[in-house]
Each structure stands twice: as structure tokens, then as C-alpha cells.
PDB file of C-alpha atoms in Angstrom:
ATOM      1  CA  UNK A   1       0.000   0.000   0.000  1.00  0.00           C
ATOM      2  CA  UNK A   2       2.986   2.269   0.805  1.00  0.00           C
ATOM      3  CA  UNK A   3       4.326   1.830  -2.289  1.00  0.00           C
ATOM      4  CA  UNK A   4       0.970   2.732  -4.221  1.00  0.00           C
ATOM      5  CA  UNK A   5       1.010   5.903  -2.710  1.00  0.00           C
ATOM      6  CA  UNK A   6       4.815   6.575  -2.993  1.00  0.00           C
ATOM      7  CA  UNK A   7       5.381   6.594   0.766  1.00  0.00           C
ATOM      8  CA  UNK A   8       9.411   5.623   1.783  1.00  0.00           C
ATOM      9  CA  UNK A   9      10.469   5.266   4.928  1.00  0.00           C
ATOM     10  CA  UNK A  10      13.665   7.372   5.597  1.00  0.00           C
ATOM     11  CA  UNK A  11      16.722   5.845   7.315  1.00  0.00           C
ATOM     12  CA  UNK A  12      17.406   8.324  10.019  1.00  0.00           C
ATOM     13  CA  UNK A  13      13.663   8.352  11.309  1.00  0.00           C
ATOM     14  CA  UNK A  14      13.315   7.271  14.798  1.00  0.00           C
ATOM     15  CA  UNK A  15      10.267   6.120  16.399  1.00  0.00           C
ATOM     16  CA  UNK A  16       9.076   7.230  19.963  1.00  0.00           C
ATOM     17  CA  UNK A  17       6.583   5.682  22.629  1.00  0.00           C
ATOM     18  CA  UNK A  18       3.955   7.391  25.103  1.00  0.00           C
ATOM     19  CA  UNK A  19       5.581   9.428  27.152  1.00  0.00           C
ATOM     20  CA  UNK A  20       8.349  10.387  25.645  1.00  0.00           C
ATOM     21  CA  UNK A  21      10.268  13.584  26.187  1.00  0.00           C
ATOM     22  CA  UNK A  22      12.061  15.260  23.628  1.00  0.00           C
ATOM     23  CA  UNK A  23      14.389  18.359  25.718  1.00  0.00           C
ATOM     24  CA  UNK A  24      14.497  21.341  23.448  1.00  0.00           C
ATOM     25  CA  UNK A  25      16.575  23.460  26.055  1.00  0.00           C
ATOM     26  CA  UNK A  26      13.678  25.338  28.401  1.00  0.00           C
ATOM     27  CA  UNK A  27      11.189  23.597  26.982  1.00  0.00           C
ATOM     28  CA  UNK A  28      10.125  19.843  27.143  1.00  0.00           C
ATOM     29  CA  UNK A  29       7.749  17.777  24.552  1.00  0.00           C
ATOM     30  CA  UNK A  30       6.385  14.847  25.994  1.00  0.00           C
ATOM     31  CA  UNK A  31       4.698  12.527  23.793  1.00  0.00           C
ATOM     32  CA  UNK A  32       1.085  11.787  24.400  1.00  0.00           C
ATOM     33  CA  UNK A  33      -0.127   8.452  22.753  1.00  0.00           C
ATOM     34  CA  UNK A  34      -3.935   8.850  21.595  1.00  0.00           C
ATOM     35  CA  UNK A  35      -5.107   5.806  19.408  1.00  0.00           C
ATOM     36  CA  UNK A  36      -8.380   5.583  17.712  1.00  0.00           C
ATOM     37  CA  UNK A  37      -8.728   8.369  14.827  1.00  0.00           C
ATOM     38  CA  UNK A  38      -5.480   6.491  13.589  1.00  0.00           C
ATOM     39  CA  UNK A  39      -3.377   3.662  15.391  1.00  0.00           C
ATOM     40  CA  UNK A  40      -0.026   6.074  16.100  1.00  0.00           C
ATOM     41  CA  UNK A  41      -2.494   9.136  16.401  1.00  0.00           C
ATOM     42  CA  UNK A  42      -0.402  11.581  19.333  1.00  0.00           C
ATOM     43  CA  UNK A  43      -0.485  14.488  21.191  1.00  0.00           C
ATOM     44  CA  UNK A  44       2.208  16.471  22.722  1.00  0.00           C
ATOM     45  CA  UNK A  45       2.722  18.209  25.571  1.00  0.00           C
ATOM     46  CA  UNK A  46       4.536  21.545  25.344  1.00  0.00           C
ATOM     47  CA  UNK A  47       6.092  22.802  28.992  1.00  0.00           C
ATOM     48  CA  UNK A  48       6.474  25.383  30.789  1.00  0.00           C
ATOM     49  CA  UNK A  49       4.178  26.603  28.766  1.00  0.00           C
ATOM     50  CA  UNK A  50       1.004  24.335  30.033  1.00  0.00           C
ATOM     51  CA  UNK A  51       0.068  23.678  25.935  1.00  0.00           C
ATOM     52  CA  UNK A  52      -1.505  20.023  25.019  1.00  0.00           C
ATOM     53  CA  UNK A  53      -1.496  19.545  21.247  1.00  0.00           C
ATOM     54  CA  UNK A  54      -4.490  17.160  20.782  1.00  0.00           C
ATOM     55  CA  UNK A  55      -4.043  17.068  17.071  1.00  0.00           C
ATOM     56  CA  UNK A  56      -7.287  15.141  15.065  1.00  0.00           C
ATOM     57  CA  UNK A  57      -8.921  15.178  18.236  1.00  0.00           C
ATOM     58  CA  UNK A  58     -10.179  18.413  16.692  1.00  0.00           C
ATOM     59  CA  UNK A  59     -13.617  19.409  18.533  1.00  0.00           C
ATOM     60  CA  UNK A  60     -14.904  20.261  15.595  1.00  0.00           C
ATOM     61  CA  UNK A  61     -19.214  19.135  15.140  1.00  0.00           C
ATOM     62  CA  UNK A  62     -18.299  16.814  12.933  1.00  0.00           C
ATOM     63  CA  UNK A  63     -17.255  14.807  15.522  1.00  0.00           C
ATOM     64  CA  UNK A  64     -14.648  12.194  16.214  1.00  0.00           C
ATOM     65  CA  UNK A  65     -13.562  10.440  13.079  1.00  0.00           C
ATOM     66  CA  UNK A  66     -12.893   6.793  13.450  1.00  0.00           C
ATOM     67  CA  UNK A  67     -14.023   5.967   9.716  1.00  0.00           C
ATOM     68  CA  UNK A  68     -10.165   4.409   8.848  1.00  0.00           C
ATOM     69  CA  UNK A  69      -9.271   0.875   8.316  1.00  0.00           C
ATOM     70  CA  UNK A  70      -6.859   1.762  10.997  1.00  0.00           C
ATOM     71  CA  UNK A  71      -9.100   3.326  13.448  1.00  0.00           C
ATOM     72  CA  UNK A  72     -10.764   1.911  16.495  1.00  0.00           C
ATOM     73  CA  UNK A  73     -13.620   3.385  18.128  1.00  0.00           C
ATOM     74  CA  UNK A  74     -12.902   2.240  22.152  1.00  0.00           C
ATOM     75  CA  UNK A  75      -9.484   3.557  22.071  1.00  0.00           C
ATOM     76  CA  UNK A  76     -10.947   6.825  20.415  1.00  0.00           C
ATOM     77  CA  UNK A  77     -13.338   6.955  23.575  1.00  0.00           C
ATOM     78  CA  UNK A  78     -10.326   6.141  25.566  1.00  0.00           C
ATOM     79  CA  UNK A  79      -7.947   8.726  24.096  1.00  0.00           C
ATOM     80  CA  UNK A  80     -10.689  11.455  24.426  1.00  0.00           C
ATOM     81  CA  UNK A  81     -10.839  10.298  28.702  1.00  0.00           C
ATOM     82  CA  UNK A  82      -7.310  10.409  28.605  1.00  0.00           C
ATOM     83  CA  UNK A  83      -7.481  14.332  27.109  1.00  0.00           C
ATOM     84  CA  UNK A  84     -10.107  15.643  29.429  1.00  0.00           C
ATOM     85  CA  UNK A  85      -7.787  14.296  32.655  1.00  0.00           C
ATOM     86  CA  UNK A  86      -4.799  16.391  31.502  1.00  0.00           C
ATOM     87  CA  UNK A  87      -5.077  19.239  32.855  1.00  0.00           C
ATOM     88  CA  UNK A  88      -3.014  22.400  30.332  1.00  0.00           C
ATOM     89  CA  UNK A  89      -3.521  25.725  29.930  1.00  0.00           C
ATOM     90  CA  UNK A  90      -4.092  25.510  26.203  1.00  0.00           C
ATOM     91  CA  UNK A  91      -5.555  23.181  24.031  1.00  0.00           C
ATOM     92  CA  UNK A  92      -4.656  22.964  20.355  1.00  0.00           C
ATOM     93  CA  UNK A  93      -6.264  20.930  17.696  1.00  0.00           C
ATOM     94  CA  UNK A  94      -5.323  20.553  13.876  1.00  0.00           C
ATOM     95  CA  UNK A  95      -8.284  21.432  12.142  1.00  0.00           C
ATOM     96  CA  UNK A  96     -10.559  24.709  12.728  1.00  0.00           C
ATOM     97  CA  UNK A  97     -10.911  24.913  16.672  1.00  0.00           C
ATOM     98  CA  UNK A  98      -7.105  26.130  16.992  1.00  0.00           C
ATOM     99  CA  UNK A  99      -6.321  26.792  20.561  1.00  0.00           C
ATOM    100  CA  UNK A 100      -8.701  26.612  23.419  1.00  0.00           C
ATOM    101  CA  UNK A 101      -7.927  28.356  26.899  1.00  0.00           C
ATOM    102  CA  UNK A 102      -8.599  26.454  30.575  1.00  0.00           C
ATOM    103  CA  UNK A 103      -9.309  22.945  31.340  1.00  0.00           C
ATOM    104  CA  UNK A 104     -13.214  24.122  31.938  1.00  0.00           C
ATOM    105  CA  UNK A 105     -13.674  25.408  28.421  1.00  0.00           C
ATOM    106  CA  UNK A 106     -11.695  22.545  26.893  1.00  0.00           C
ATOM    107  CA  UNK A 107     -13.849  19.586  28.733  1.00  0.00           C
ATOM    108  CA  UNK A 108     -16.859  21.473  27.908  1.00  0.00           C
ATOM    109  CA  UNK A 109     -15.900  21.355  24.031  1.00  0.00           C
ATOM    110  CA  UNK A 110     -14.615  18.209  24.151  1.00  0.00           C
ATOM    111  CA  UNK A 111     -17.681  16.482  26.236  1.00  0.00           C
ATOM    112  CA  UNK A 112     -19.736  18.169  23.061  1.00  0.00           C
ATOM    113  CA  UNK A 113     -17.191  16.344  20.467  1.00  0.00           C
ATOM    114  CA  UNK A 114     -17.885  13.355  21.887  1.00  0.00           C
ATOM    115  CA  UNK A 115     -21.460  13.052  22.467  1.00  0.00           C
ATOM    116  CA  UNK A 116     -21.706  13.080  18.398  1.00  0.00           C
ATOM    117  CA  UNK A 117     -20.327   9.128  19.193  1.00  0.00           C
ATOM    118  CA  UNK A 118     -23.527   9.055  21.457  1.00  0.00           C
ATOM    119  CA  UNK A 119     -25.910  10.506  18.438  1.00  0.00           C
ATOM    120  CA  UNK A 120     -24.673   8.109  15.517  1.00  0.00           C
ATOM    121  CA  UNK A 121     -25.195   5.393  17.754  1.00  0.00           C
ATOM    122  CA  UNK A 122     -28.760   6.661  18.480  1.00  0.00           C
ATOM    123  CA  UNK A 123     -29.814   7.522  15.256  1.00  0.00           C
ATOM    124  CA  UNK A 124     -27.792   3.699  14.045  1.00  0.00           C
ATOM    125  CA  UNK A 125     -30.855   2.041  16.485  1.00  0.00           C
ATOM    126  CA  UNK A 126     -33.086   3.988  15.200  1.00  0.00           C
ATOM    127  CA  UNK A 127     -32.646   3.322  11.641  1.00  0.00           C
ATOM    128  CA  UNK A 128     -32.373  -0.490  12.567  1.00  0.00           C
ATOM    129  CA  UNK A 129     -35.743  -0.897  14.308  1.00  0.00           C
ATOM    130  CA  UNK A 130     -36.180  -2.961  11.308  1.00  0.00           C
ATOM    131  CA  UNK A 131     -33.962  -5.546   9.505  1.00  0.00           C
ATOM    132  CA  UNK A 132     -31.139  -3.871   7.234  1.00  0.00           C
ATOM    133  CA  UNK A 133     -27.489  -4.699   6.071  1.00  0.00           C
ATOM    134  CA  UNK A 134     -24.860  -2.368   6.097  1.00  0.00           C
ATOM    135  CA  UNK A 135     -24.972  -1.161   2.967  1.00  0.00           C
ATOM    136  CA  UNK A 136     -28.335   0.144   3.773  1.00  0.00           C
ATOM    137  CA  UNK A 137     -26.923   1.487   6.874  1.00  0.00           C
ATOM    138  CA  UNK A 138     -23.744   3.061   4.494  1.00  0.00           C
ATOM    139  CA  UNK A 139     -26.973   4.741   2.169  1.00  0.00           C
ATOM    140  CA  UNK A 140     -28.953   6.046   5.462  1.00  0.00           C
ATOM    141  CA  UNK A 141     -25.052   7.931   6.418  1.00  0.00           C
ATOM    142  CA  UNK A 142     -24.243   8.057  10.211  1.00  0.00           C
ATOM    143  CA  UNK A 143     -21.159  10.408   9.194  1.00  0.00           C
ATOM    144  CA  UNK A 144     -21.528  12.554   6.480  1.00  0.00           C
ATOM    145  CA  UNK A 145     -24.651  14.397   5.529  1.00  0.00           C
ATOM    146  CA  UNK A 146     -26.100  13.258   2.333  1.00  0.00           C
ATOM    147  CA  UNK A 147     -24.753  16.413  -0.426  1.00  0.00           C
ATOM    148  CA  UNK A 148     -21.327  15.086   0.805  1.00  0.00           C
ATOM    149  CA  UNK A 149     -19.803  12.734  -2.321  1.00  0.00           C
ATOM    150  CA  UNK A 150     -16.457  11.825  -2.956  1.00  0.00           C
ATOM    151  CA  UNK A 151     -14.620   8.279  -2.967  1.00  0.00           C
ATOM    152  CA  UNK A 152     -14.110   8.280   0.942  1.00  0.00           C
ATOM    153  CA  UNK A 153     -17.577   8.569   1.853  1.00  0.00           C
ATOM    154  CA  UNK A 154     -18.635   4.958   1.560  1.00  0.00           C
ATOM    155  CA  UNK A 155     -15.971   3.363   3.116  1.00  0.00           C
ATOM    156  CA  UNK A 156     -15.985   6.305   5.924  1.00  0.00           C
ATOM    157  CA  UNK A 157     -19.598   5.197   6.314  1.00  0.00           C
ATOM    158  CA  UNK A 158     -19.450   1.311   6.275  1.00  0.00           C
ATOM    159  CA  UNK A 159     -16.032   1.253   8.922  1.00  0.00           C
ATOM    160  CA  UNK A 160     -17.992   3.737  11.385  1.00  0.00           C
ATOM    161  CA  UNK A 161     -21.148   1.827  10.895  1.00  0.00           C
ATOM    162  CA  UNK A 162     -19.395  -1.837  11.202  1.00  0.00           C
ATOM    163  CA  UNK A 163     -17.771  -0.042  14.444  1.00  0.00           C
ATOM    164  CA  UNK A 164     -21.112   0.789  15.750  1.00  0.00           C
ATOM    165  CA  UNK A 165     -22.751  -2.796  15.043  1.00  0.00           C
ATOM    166  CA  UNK A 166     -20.290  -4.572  16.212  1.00  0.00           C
ATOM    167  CA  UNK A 167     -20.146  -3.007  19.610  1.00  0.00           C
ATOM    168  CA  UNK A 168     -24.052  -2.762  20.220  1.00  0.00           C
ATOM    169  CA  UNK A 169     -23.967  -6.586  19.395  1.00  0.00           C
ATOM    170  CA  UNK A 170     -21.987  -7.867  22.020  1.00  0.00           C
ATOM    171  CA  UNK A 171     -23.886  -5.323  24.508  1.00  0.00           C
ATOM    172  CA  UNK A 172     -26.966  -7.339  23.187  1.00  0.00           C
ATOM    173  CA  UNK A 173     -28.656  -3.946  22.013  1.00  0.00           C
ATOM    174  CA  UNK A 174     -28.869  -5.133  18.494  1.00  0.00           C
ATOM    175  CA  UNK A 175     -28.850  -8.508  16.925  1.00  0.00           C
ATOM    176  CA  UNK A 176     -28.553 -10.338  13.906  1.00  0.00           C
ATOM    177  CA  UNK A 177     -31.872 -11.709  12.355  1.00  0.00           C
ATOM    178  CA  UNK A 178     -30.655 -13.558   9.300  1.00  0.00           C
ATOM    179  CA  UNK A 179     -27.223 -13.223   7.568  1.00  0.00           C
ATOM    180  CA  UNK A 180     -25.947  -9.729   6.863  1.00  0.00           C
ATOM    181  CA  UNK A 181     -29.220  -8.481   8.283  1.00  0.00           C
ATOM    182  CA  UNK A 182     -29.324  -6.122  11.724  1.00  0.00           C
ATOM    183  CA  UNK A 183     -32.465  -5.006  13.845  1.00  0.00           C
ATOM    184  CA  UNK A 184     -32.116  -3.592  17.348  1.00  0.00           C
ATOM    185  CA  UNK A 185     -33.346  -5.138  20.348  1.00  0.00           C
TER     186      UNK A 185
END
């Protein structure tokens, strides 16, 4: 796949783990880990100067994006706990929000960017309080409304919605009624 896209690795690249810290002489970086929009998805921690980076976890109303092959909807929900317990002074994201000030503003945004998880999942049981497949669930959209086209949206829309059936199944709130065919309980 790398190769299809011309992505090479470079020689002198070296990985680093959760927590590292990277000493920039008066200031520190300390890596913060945050699976879920992507598998290596981080943070960083910028001190003295009290400033989280939270990258894709971008508190934007579109809401959390876990539509990858690589993404993973409880360690999203994780990573998004782990956020909200750091406590910073500023709080930047990568796409429109920029940079947030105080820990109360932050959670509030962020509790707000992650309810949207909540209201897919509701409007997912709705939508299945009869029989469908997935591909009637990728048609009905959890993710993007239904102007949106482009080559991404349909597997964006079938990963999220596979996400979403696959945990309300084992929590018993939906169930399969025949092959390839989903109703809630």
C-alpha cells in the first residue's frame, strides 16, 4: 500500500513511545499516545508553557472520526478520557478549533465532540428498528450528511457503521436476524 502511494520510509527516522520527552533546552515535549482516529495518532505536551497539542482530536461538530481501516472506536473513547484528565492551559487541535484556553472550556468542548459518538449510535438504532445490512446502513449515512460525495464517503460510512454494530452486538442492544441483516433489540 505504501508503495501505491509513494510513501518511503527514511533511514534516520526514529520512532518514539507514550511518554516520551524530547528536551528542546527550556522547553520539554512529551509525547502523548492517543489511538483511535489512527493507530499512532499523538499528542504532545509543550512545557512550561502548560500547551496540550491534541491534534485530530479536533472538537470540531463533525465529531470524532474513526471511519479508517486503521481506526478503532474504544481507544478513540479512551484517548478522548485520557485528554479531558490532563489538565493544560491551552488546548490545540489541527483542524478549525485552533487553541482553546482552561481545562473548563476545553472539557466542555470536548464532552460536546464526543457526544456526536452518542448521536450516531442513536440515530444507528433507530434506523435499525427494522432488519437492514450495512450497505443500507452506508446509504442512510451516520457520518456525512447526504450532499457530501467523494470516494471516501462509503468506506468512511461502512467502517464507522461496522464499528457501531459490532459493539451494540456484544452489549446485546442489536442482533442479527438472518445473515448480513441487523435489527435492534
Amino acid at each position: 500500500m505504501r508503495d501505491q502511494f509513494h510513501v518511503h520510509g527514511r533511514a534516520d527516522a526514529k520512532a518514539f513511545d507514550d511518554g516520551t520527552v524530547f528536551d528542546l533546552g527550556g522547553r520539554t515535549v512529551t509525547v502523548v499516545h492517543l489511538p483511535g482516529h489512527t493507530e499512532g495518532h499523538s499528542g504532545f505536551l509543550v512545557e512550561p508553557d502548560g500547551f496540550l497539542f491534541i491534534a485530530d482530536i479536533d472538537l470540531t461538530s463533525f465529531g470524532p472520526y474513526y471511519g479508517d481501516v486503521g481506526s478503532d472506536l474504544p481507544d478513540y473513547e479512551a484517548s478522548m478520557r485520557r485528554c479531558r484528565d490532563i489538565d493544560a492551559r491551552w488546548y490545540g487541535t489541527s483542524h478549525q478549533k485552533g487553541v482553546i484556553e482552561g481545562p473548563a472550556e476545553f472539557r466542555h468542548r470536548l464532552d460536546v465532540f464526543a457526544a456526536v459518538v452518542q448521536k450516531r449510535e442513536a440515530a444507528l438504532l433507530d434506523f435499525l428498528s427494522e432488519p437492514r445490512t450495512v450497505e443500507e446502513i452506508v446509504e442512510h449515512r451516520l457520518v456525512y450528511r447526504p450532499h457530501v460525495e467523494g470516494p471516501h464517503v462509503r468506506p468512511v460510512e461502512r467502517r464507522t457503521a461496522v464499528q457501531h454494530l459490532d459493539r451494540l452486538e456484544s452489549l446485546g442492544r442489536v442482533e442479527q436476524v438472518e445473515q448480513g441483516r441487523f435489527r435492534a433489540r
